[in-house]
Coordinates of C-alpha atoms in Angstrom, one line a residue:
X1 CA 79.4 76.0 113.3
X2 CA 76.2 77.2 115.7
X3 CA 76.0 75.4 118.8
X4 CA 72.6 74.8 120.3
X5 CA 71.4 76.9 123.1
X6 CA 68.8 76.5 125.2
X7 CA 64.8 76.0 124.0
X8 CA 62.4 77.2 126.8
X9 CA 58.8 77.9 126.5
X10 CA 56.3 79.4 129.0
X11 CA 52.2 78.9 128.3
X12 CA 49.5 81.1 129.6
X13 CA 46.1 80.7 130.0
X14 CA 43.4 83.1 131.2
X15 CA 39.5 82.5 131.4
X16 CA 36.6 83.7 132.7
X17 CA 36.0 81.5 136.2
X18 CA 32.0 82.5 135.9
X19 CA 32.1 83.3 139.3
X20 CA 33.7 87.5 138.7
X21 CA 37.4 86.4 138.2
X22 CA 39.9 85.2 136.3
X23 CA 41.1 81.3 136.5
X24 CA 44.4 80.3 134.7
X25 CA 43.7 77.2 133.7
X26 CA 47.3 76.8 132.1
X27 CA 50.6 78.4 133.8
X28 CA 53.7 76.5 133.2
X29 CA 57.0 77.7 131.9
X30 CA 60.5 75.3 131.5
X31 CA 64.2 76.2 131.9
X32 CA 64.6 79.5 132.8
X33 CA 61.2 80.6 132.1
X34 CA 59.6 80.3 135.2
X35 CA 56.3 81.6 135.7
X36 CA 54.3 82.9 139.5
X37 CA 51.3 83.6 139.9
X38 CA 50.6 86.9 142.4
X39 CA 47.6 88.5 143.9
X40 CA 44.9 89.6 141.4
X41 CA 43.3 93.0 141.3
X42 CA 39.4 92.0 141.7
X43 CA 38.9 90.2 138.3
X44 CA 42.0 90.7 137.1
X45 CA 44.8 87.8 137.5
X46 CA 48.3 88.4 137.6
X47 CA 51.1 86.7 136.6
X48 CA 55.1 87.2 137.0
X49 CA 57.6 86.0 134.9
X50 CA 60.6 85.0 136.7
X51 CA 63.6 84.6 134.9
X52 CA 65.4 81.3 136.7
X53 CA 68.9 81.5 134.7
X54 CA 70.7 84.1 133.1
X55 CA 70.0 85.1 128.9
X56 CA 69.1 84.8 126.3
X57 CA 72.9 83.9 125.5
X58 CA 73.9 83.2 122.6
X59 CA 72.3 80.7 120.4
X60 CA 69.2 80.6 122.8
X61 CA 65.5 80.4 121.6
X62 CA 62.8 81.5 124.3
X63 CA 59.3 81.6 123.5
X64 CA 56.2 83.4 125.9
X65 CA 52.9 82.3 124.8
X66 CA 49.6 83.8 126.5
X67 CA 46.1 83.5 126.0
X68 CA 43.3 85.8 127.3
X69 CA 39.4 84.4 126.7
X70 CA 36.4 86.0 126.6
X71 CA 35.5 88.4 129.5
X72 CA 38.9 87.3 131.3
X73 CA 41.5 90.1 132.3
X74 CA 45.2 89.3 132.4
X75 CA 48.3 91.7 133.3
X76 CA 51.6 89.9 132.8
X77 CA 54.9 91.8 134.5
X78 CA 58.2 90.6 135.0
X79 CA 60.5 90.3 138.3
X80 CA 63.3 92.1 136.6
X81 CA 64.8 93.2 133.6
X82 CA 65.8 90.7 130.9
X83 CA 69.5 90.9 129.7
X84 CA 70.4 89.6 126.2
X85 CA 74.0 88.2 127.1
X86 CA 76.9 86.8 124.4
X87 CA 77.2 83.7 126.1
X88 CA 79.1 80.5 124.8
X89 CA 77.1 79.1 122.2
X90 CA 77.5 80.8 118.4
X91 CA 74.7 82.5 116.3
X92 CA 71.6 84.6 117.4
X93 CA 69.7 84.5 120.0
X94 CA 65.9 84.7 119.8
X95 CA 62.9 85.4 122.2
X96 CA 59.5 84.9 121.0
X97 CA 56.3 86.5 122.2
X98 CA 52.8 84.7 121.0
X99 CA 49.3 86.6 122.0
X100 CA 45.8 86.1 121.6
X101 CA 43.1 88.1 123.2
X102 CA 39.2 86.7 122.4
X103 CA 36.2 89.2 122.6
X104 CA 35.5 90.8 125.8
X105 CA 39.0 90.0 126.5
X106 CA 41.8 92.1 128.3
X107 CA 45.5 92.0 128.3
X108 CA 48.0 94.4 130.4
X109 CA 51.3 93.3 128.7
X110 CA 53.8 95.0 130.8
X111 CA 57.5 93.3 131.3
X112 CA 60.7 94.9 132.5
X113 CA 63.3 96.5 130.0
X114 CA 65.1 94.1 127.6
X115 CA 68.8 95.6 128.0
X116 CA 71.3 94.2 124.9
X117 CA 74.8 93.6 126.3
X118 CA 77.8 94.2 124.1
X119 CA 78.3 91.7 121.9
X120 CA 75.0 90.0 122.4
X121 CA 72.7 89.0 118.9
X122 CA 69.2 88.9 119.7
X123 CA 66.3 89.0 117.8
X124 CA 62.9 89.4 119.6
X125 CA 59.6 89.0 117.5
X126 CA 56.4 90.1 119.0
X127 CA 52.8 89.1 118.1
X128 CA 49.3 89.8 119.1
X129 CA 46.3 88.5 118.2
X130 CA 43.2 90.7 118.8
X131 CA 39.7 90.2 118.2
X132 CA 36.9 92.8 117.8
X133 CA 35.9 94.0 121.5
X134 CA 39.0 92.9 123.2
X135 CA 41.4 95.2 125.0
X136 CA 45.4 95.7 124.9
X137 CA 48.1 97.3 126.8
X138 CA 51.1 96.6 125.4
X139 CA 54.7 97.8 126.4
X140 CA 58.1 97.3 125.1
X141 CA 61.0 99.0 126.2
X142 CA 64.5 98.7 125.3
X143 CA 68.0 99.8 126.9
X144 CA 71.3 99.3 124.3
X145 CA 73.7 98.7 126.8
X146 CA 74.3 98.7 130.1
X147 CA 75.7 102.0 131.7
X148 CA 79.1 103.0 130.0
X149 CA 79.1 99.7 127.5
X150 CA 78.3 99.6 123.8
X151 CA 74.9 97.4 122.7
X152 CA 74.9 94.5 121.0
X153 CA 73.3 93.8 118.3
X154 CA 68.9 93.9 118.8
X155 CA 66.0 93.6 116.1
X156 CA 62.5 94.1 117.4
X157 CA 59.5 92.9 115.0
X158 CA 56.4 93.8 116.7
X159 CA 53.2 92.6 114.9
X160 CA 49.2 93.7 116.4
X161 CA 46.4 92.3 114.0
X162 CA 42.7 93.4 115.0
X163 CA 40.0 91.1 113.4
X164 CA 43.1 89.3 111.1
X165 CA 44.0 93.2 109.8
X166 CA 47.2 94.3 111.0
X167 CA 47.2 97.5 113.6
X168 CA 50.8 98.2 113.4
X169 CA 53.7 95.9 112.0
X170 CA 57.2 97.6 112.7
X171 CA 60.8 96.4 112.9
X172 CA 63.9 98.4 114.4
X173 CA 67.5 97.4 114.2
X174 CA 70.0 98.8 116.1
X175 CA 74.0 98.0 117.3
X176 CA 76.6 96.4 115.1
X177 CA 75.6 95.0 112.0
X178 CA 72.3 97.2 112.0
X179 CA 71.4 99.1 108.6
X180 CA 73.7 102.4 108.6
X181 CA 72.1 105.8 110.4
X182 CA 70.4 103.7 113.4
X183 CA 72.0 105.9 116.2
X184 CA 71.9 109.1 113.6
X185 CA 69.0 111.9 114.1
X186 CA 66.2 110.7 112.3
X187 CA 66.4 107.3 114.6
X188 CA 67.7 107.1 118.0
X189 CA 70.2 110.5 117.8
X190 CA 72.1 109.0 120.3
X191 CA 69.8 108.1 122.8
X192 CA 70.2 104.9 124.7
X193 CA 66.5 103.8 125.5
X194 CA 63.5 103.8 123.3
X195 CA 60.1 101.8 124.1
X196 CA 56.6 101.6 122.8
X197 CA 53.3 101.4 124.3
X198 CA 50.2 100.2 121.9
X199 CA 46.8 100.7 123.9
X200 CA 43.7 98.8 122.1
X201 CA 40.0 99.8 123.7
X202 CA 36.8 99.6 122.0
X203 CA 35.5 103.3 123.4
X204 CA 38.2 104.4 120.9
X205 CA 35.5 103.5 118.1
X206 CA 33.6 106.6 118.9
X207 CA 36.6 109.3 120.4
X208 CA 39.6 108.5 119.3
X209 CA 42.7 110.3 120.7
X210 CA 44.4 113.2 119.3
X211 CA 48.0 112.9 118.4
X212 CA 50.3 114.9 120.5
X213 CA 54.1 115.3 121.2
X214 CA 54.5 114.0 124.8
X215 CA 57.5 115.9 126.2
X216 CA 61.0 115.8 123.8
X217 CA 60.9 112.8 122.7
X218 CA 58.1 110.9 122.6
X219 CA 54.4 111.2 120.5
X220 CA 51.7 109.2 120.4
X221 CA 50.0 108.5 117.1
X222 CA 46.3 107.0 116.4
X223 CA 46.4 103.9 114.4
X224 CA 44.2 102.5 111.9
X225 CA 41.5 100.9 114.5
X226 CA 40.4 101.2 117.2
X227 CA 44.4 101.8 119.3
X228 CA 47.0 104.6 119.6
X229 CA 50.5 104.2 119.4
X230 CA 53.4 106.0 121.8
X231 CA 57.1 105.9 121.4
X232 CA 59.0 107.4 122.8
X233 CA 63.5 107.7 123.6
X234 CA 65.4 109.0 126.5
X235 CA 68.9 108.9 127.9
X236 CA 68.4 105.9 130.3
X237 CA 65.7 103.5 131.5
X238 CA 64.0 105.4 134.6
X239 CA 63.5 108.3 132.2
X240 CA 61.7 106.2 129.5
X241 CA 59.5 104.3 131.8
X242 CA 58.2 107.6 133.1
X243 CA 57.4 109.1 129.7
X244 CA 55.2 106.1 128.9
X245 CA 53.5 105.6 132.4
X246 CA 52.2 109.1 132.3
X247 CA 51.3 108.6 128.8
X248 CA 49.0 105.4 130.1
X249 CA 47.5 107.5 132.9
X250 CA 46.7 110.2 130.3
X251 CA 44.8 107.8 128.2
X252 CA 42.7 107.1 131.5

């Protein structure tokens, strides 16, 4: 029998104030979802997620829903990384993430690792919402296991639609219970973080990127649209985030 873990949501808004900034007219999380807003960068408001309890344990169901309008700017970070944990309660854990960037729109979408503990389940579904003209920075990085442990089991479903067409719709397994040959060489070969960075800008209409190999173990790809793709593994966390902050900074 599955016991019943926590349910916590935390709701973003972000619009255009008329006056060269950014109002949030909506910022409330629940639980341990806790939500700050920090000092904004000229029109661009920030926000920091806070995690106020430990998880997601087992059996939890977390949910992050954000909303960027037209000619509002948004960057989202986190306070610190979040740890999928076993926990009490039975059965999977899950963490949701909900999107939507309007026209003239931007979102920086840039949270701390999501490190599975052993034993944990967690499944983490991502989803973004573009339309034409908007803007995306989107990072996800992932650590199985903390230093000397095993992973748990993670799946990651990310999902980027432009316009209603889908970008780039991907799912990875790893840890027990994973389809066979996750941690084998053509996946992970035994590395222990792996992340993604999908960047969206409308000047990619007219020059796209070229794809490249970015150091060992990491390439960026163009997508079909108007975004590149990088992804990248390492040995550890410090590592990874490197490869993909110089990969931002060489996208300008």
């Amino acid at each position: 029998m599955t016991t019943a873990g926590v349910r916590a949501t935390a709701r973003i808004s972000a619009r255009d104030d008329g006056r060269g900034g950014t109002a949030l007219p909506v910022l409330e999380g629940d639980g341990p979802l806790a939500l700050r807003r920090v000092r904004a960068h000229g029109d661009e408001a920030r926000v920091m997620l806070v995690g106020a309890m430990s998880g997601p344990l087992g059996g939890d169901r977390f949910a992050v829903e954000a909303e960027v309008g037209e000619r509002a700017r948004l960057r989202v970070g986190s306070a610190a990384a979040t740890i999928a944990l076993p926990g009490q309660a039975k059965g999977e854990a899950r963490y949701d993430v909900r999107l939507r960037v309007a026209a003239g729109g931007e979102l920086c979408w840039l949270p701390e690792q999501l490190i599975s503990t052993q034993e944990s389940e967690l499944y983490v579904s991502s989803r973004v919402e573009l339309t034409s003209g908007s803007r995306l920075v989107f990072r996800e990085e992932q650590v199985l296991g903390r230093v000397g442990e095993e992973p748990g089991r993670l799946t990651s479903r990310l999902t980027v639609l432009l316009g209603g067409r889908p970008l780039l719709d991907q799912e990875v397994a790893c840890g027990p219970g994973a389809p066979g040959g996750w941690d084998g060489p053509a996946v992970l070969a035994g590395h222990r973080a792996l992340g993604q960075l999908v960047v969206v800008r409308p000047e990619f209409e007219d020059r796209m990127p070229e794809p490249r190999v970015l150091g060992e173990y990491a390439a960026l790809s163009p997508l079909a649209g108007p975004a590149v793709l990088v992804t990248a593994l390492a040995r550890d966390a410090l590592k990874l985030r490197r490869v993909l902050d110089e990969a931002l900074a060489s996208l300008g």
